[in-house]
Short mmCIF file of C-alpha atoms and ligand atoms in Angstrom, two decimals:
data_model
loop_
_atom_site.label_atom_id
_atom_site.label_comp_id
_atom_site.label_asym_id
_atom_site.label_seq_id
_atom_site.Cartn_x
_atom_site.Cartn_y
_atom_site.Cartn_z
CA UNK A 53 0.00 0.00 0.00
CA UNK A 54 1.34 3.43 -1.04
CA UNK A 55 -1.36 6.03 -0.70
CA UNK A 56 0.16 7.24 2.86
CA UNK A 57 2.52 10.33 2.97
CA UNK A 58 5.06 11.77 5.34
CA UNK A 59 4.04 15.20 7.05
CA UNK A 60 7.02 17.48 7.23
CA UNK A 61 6.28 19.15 10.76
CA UNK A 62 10.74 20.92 10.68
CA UNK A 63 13.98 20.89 8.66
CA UNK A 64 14.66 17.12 9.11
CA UNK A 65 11.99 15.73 11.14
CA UNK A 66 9.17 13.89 9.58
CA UNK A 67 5.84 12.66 10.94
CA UNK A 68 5.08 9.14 9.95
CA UNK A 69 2.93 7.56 12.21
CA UNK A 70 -0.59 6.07 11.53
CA UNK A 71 -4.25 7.11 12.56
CA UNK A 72 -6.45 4.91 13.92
CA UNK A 73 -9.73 6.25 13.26
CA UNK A 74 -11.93 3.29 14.41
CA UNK A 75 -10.85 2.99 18.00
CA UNK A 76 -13.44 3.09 20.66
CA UNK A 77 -11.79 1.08 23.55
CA UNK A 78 -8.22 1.64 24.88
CA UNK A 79 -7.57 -0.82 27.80
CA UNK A 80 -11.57 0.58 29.70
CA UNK A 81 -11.07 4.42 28.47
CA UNK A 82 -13.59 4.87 25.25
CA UNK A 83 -11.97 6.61 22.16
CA UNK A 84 -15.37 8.49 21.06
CA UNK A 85 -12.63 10.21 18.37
CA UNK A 86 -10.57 7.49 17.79
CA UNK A 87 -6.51 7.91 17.68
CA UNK A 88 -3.03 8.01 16.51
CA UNK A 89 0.32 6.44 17.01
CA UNK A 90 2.55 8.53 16.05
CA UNK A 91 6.14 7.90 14.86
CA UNK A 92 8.66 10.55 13.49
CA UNK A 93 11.57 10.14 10.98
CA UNK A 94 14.81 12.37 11.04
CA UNK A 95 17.21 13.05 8.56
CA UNK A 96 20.66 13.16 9.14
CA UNK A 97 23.58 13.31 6.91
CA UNK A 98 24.04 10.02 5.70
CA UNK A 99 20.64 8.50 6.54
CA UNK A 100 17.85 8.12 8.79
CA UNK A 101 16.76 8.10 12.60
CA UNK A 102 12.86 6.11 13.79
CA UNK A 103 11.51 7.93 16.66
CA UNK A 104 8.92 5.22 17.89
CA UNK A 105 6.87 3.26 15.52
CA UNK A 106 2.87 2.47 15.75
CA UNK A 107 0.67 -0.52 17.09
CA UNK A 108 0.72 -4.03 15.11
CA UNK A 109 -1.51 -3.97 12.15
CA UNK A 110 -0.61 -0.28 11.36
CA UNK A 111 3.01 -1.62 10.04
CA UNK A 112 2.02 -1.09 6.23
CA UNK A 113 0.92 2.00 6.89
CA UNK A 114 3.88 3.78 8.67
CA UNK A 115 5.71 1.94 5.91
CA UNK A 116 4.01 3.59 3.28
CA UNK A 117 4.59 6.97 5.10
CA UNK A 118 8.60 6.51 5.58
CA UNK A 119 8.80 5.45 1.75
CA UNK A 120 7.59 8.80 0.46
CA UNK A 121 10.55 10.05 2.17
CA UNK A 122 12.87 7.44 1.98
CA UNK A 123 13.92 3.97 0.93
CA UNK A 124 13.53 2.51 4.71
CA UNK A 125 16.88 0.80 4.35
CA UNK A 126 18.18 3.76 4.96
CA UNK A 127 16.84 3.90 8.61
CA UNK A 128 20.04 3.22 10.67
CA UNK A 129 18.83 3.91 14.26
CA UNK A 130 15.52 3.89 15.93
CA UNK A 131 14.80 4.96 19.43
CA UNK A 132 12.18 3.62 21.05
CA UNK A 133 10.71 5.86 23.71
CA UNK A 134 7.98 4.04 25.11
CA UNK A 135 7.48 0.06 25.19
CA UNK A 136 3.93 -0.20 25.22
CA UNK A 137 2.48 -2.23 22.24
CA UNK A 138 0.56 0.97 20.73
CA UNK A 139 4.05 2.31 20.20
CA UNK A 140 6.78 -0.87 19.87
CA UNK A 141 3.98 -3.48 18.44
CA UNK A 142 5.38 -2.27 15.19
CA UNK A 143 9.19 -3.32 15.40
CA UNK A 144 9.67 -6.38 14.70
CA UNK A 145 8.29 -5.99 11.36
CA UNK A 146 9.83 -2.86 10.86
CA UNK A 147 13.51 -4.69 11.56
CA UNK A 148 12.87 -6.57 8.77
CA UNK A 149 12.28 -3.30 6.24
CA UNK A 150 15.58 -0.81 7.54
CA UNK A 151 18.97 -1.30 7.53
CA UNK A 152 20.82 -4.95 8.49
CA UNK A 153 23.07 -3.11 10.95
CA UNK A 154 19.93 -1.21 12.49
CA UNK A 155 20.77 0.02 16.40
CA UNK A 156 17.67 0.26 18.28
CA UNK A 157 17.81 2.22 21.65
CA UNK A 158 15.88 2.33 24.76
CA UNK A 159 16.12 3.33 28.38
CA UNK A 160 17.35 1.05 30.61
CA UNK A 161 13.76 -0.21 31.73
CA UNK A 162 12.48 0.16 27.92
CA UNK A 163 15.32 -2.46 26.85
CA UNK A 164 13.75 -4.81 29.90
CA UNK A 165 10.52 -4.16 28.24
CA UNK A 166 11.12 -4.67 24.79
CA UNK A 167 13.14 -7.99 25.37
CA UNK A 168 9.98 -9.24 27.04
CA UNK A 169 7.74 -8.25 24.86
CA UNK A 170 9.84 -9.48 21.90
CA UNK A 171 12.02 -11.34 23.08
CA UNK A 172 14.98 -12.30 20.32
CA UNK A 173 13.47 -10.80 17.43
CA UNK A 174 14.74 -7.37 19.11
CA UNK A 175 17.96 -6.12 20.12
CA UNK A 176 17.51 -3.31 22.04
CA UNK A 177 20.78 -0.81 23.05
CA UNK A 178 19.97 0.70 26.92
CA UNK A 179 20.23 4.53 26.91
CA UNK A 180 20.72 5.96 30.37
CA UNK A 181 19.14 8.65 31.80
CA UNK A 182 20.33 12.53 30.34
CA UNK A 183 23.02 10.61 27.36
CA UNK A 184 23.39 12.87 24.29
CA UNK A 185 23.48 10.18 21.27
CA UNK A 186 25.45 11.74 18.42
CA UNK A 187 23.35 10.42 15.43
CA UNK A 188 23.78 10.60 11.79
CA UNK A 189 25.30 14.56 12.24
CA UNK A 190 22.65 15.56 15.34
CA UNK A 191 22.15 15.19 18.58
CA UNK A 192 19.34 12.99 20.34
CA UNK A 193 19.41 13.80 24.33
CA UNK A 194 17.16 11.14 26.26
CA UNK A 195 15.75 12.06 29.43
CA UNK A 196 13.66 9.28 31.61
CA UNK A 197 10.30 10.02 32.56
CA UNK A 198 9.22 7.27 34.41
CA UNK A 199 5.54 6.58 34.88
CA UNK A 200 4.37 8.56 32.27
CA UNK A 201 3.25 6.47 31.40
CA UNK A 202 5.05 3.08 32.03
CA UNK A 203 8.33 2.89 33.99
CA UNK A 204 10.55 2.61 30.73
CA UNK A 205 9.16 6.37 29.53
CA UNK A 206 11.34 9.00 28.06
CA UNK A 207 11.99 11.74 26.34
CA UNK A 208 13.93 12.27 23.21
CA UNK A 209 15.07 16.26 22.14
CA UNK A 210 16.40 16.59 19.17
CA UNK A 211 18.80 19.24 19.90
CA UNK A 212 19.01 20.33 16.09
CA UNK A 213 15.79 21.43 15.13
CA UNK A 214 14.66 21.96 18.73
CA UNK A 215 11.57 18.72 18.66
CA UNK A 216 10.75 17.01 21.95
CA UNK A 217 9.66 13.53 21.41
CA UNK A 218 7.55 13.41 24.60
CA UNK A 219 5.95 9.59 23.92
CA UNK A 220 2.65 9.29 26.22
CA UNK A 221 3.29 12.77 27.65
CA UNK A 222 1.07 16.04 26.22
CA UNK A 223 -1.00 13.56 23.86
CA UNK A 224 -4.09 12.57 23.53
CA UNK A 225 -6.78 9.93 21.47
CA UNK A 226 -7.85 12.29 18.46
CA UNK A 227 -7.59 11.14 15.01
CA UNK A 228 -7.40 13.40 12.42
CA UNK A 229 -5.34 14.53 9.51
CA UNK A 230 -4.72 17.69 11.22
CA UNK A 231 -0.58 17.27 12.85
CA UNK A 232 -0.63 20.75 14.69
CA UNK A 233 -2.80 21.58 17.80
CA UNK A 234 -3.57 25.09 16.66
CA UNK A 235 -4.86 23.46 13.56
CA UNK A 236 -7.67 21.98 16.16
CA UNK A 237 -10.85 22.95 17.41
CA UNK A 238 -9.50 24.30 21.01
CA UNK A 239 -12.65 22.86 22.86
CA UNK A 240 -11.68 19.27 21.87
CA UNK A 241 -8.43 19.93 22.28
CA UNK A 242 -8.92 20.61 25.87
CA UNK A 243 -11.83 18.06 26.55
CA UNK A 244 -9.84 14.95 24.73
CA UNK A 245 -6.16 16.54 26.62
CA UNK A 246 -7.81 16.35 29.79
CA UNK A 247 -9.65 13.07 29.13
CA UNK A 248 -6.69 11.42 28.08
CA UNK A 249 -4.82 12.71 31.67
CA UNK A 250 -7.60 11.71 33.66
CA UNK A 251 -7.90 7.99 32.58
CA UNK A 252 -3.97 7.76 31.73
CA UNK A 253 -1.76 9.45 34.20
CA UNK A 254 -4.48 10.31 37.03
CA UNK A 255 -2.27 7.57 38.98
CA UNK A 256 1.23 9.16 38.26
CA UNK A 257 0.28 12.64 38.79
CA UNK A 258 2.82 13.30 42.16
CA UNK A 259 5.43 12.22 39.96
CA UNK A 260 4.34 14.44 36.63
CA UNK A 261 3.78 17.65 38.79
CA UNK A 262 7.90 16.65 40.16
CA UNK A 263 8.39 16.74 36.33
CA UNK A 264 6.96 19.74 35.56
CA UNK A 265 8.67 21.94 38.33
CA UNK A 266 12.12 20.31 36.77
CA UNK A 267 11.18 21.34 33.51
CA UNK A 268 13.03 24.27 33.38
CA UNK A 269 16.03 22.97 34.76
CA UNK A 270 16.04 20.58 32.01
CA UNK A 271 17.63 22.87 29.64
CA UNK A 272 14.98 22.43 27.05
CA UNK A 273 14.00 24.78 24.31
CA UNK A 274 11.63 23.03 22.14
CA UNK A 275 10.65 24.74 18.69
CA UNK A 276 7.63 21.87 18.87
CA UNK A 277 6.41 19.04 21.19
CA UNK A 278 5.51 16.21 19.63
CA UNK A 279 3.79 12.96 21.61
CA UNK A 280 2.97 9.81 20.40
CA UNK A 281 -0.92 10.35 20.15
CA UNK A 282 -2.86 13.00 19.12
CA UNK A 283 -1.36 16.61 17.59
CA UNK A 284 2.14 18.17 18.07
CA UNK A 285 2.42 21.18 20.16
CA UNK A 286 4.48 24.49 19.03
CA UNK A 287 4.10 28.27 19.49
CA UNK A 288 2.23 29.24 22.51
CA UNK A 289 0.49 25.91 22.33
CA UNK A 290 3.73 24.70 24.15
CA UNK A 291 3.19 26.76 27.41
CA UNK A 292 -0.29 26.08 27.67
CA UNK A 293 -0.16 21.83 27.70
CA UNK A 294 2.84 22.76 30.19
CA UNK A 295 0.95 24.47 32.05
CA UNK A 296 -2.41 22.48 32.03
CA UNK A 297 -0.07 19.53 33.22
CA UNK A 298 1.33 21.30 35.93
CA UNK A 299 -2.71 22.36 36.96
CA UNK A 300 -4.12 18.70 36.37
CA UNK A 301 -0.78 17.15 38.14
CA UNK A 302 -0.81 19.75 41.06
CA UNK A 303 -4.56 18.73 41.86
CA UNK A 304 -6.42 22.36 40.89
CA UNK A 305 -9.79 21.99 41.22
CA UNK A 306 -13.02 23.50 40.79
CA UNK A 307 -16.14 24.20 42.95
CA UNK A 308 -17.75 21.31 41.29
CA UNK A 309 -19.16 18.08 42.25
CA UNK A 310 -20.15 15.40 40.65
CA UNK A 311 -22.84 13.21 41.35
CA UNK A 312 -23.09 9.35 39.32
CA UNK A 313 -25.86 7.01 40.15
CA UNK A 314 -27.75 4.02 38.66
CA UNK A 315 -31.09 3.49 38.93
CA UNK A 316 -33.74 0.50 38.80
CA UNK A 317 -36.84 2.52 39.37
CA UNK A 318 -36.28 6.21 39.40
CA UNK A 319 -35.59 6.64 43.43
CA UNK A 320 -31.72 6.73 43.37
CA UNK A 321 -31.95 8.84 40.18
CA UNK A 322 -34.55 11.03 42.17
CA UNK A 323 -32.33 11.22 44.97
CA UNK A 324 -29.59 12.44 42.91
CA UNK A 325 -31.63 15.24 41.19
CA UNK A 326 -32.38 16.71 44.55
CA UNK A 327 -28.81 16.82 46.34
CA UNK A 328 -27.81 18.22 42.95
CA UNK A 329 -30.17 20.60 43.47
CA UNK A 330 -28.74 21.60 47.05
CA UNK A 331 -25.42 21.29 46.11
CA UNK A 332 -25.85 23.96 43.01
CA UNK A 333 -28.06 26.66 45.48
CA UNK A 334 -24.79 26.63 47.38
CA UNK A 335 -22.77 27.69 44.60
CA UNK A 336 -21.36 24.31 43.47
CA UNK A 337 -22.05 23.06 39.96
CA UNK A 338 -22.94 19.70 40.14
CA UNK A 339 -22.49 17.35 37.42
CA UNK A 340 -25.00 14.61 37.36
CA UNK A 341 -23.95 11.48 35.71
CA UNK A 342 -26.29 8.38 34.90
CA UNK A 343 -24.21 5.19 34.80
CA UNK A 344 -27.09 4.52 31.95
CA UNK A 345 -25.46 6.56 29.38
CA UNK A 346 -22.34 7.80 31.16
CA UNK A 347 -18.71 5.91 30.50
CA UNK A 348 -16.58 5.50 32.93
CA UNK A 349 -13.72 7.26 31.24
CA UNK A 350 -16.49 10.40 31.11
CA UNK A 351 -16.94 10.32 34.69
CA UNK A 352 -12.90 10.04 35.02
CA UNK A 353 -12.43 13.41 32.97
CA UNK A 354 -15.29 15.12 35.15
CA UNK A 355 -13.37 13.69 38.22
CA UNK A 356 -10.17 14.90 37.07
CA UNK A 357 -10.75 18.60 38.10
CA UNK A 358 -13.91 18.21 40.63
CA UNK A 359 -13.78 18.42 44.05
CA UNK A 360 -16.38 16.04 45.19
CA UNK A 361 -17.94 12.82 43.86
CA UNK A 362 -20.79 11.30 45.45
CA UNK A 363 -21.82 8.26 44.22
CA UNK A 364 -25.33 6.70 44.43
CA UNK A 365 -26.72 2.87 43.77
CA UNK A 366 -30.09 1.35 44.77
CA UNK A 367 -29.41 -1.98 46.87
CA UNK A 368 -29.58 -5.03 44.43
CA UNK A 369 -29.09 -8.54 45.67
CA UNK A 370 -27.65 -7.01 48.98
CA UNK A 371 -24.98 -5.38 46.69
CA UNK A 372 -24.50 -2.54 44.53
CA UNK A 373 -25.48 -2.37 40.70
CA UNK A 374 -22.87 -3.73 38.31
CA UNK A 375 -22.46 -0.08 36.67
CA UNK A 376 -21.43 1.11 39.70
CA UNK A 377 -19.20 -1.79 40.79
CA UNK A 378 -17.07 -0.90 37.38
CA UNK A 379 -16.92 2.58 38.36
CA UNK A 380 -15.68 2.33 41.58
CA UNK A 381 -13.48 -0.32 40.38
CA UNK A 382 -11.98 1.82 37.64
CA UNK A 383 -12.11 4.86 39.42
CA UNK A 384 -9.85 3.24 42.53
CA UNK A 385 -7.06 2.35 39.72
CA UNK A 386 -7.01 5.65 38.97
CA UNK A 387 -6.09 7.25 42.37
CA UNK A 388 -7.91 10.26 42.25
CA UNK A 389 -7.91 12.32 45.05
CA UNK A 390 -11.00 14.57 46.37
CA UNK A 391 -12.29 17.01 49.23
CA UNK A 392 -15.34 15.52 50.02
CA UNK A 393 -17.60 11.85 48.67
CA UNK A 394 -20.51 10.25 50.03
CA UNK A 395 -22.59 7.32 49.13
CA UNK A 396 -26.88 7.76 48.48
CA UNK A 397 -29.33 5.15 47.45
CA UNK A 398 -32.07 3.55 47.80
CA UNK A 399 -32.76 -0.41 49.29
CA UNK A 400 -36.23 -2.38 50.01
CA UNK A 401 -35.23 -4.37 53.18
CA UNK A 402 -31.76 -3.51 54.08
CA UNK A 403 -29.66 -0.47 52.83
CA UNK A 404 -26.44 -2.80 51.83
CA UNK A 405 -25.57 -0.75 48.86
CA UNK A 406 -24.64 2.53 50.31
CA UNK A 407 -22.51 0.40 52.89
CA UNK A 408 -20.26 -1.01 50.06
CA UNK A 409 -19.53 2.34 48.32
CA UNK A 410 -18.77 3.99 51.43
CA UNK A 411 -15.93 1.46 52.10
CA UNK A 412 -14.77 2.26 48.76
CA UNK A 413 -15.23 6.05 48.42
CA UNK A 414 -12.60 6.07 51.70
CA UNK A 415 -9.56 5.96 49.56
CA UNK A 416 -10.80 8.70 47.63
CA UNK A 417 -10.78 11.33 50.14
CA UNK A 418 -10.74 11.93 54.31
CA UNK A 419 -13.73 13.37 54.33
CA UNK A 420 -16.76 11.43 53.70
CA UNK A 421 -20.05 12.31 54.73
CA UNK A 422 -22.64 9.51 56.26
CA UNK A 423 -24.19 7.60 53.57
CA UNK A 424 -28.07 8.56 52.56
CA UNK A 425 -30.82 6.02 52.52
CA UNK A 426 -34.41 5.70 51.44
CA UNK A 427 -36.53 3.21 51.67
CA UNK A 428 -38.41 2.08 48.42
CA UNK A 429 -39.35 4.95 46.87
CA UNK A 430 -38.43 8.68 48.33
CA UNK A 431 -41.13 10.73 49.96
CA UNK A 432 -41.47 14.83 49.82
CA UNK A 433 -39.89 15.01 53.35
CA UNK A 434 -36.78 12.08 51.93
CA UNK A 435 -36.13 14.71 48.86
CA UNK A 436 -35.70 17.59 51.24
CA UNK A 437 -33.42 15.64 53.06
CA UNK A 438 -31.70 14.81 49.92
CA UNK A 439 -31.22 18.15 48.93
CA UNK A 440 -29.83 19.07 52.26
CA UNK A 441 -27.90 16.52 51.56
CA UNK A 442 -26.47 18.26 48.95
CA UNK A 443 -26.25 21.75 50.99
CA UNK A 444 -23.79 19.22 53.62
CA UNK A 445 -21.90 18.83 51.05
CA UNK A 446 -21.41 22.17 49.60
CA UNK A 447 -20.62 23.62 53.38
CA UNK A 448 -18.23 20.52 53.81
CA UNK A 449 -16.88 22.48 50.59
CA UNK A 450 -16.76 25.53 51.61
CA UNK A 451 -15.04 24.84 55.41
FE1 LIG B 635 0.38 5.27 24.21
FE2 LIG B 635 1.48 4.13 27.30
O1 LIG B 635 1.08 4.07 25.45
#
């Protein structure tokens, strides 16, 4: 196949990756726009450098892209900054296309990583942290960035046209043909940024904010940032992901809480509409979010930069629905960390379900308010209770 091109995004440097435009489901988070993997080629004088390459099955595709640059025999090193398979899935076919004496390097962890992933059909060269690899004419400096998003992350800066190859780090799960953020609609560029954050690097986000203070002690002066998903970064765009990274990774949060139930006949969800209601008279926008029609990867981007989640289930089969059991599941992976969460539901003979998301909502935050029950089916005087519910809430918010 031949109908894919290269992108020319500097001087030397190449974009050649491949978008994935029918992805809905990366490991639990739903792609609603799909992705890309991105890989980048560099000239140098007497041949060619492989910044990453894309997931298995997109092989004839980044193939296709390198080709209307170059012949790909005439790749002679490829660094591989990230060993997950949406990024290395690619290599071992790609060995077989670039040059015999091909080096391939890694960080220390990403050589671990590749060799089990690929065992002998790879031969990856360990990089440590900060080494400046003299390639082809230029300059490749590799700084480790561990957990973001695996422990084997790093950087790459080409130190020659001034290109950060940031792997994991500033992307996110957009497809399009568009290889420039400030080519993109700025609303989905912030919705799929923080989306991607939230369900990727929620867990590592003590170590990211660590990163970002070093930053500018890192001697850095990228002309573009380019990650391995998603659009490259240049111009002011540059400060701003730096500097929503440092907000998301630092905590910042605003006055808003949000509220996810399920349902089996309207009580719960009744519930919910009324502490919404109290929470949103006291200032606080609440976000309500039916488990019916809400992903979990949704309510993970609405958690990302909220300050309270309450979380409500009726009792089923002494136990909490299954929506919710995902949630919390998912939710507890991804370590957030919030001012205030209670539990609400309804139960018909005992109120177990409120009991089990309590337990759960304790390693979300320290302060969790008393659980809310009602029995069958909430009454006038059980709403108003709900909604003062809510107003606890909003003064636990306020304190
Ligand atoms: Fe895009 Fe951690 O892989």
């Amino acid at each position: 196949m031949s109908c894919f091109n290269a992108v020319q995004i500097s001087n030397a440097v190449y974009w050649v990756g491949a978008i994935d435009w029918s992805l809905r489901n990366f490991h639990g988070y739903e792609t609603r726009r799909g992705s890309t993997y991105n890989a980048y080629l560099v000239k140098g004088n007497d041949g060619y450098i492989l910044i990453d390459t894309v997931k298995k099955g997109f092989e004839n595709e980044l193939l296709s892209r390198i080709r209307s640059v170059c012949d790909p025999k005439e790749i002679k090193f490829i660094i591989s900054n990230h060993a997950e398979m949406d990024h290395s899935g690619a290599i071992p076919e790609i060995l077989s296309h670039v040059s015999p004496d091909v080096k391939l390097y890694a960080s220390t962890l990403g050589v671990k990583a590749l060799n089990a992933h690929f065992g002998s059909k790879v031969n990856p060269v360990p990089v440590a942290n900060g080494t400046v690899l003299p390639l082809l004419g230029r300059n490749f400096r590799c700084v480790e960035t561990r957990m973001l998003h695996w422990p084997d992350s790093m950087w790459t800066y080409d130190e020659t046209d001034r290109i950060l190859f940031t792997n994991d780090a500033f992307g996110m799960h957009l497809a399009g043909y568009e290889r420039w953020a400030d080519d993109c609609d700025e609303n989905i560029l912030e919705e799929e940024s923080a989306k991607y954050f939230a369900n990727i690097l929620t867990p590592y986000a003590p170590l990211i904010a660590k990163l970002i203070k070093a930053y500018p002690t890192l001697e850095l002066a990228p002309a573009a940032v380019c990650p391995d998903h998603g659009p490259c970064w240049r111009n002011d765009g540059i400060a701003h992901i730096l500097e929503r990274y440092r907000a998301w990774s630092a905590g910042e949060r605003k006055n808003r809480a949000v509220i996810v139930f399920d349902t089996m006949w309207h009580s719960t969800e009744r519930m919910a509409h009324a502490i919404g209601e109290g929470l949103n008279a006291h200032g606080i926008d609440a976000c309500l979010m039916p488990l019916s029609g809400s992903h979990r990867s949704d309510v993970a981007k609405q958690l990302l930069d909220a300050r309270a989640c309450i979380i409500g289930s009726p009792t089923l089969n002494n136990g909490i629905m299954p929506t919710v059991a995902d949630l919390l599941c998912y939710i507890k992976g991804l370590k957030f960390k919030l001012d205030t969460t209670a539990a609400f539901g309804s139960y018909g003979w005992a109120p177990a379900a409120t009991k089990q998301i309590d337990v759960e909502l304790s390693a979300l935050s320290d302060a969790h308010l008393p659980p809310l029950n009602v029995l069958y089916v909430p009454t006038d005087k059980d709403l108003e209770d709900c909604r003062q519910f809510g107003e606890q809430i909003a003064a636990s918010l306020k304190n």
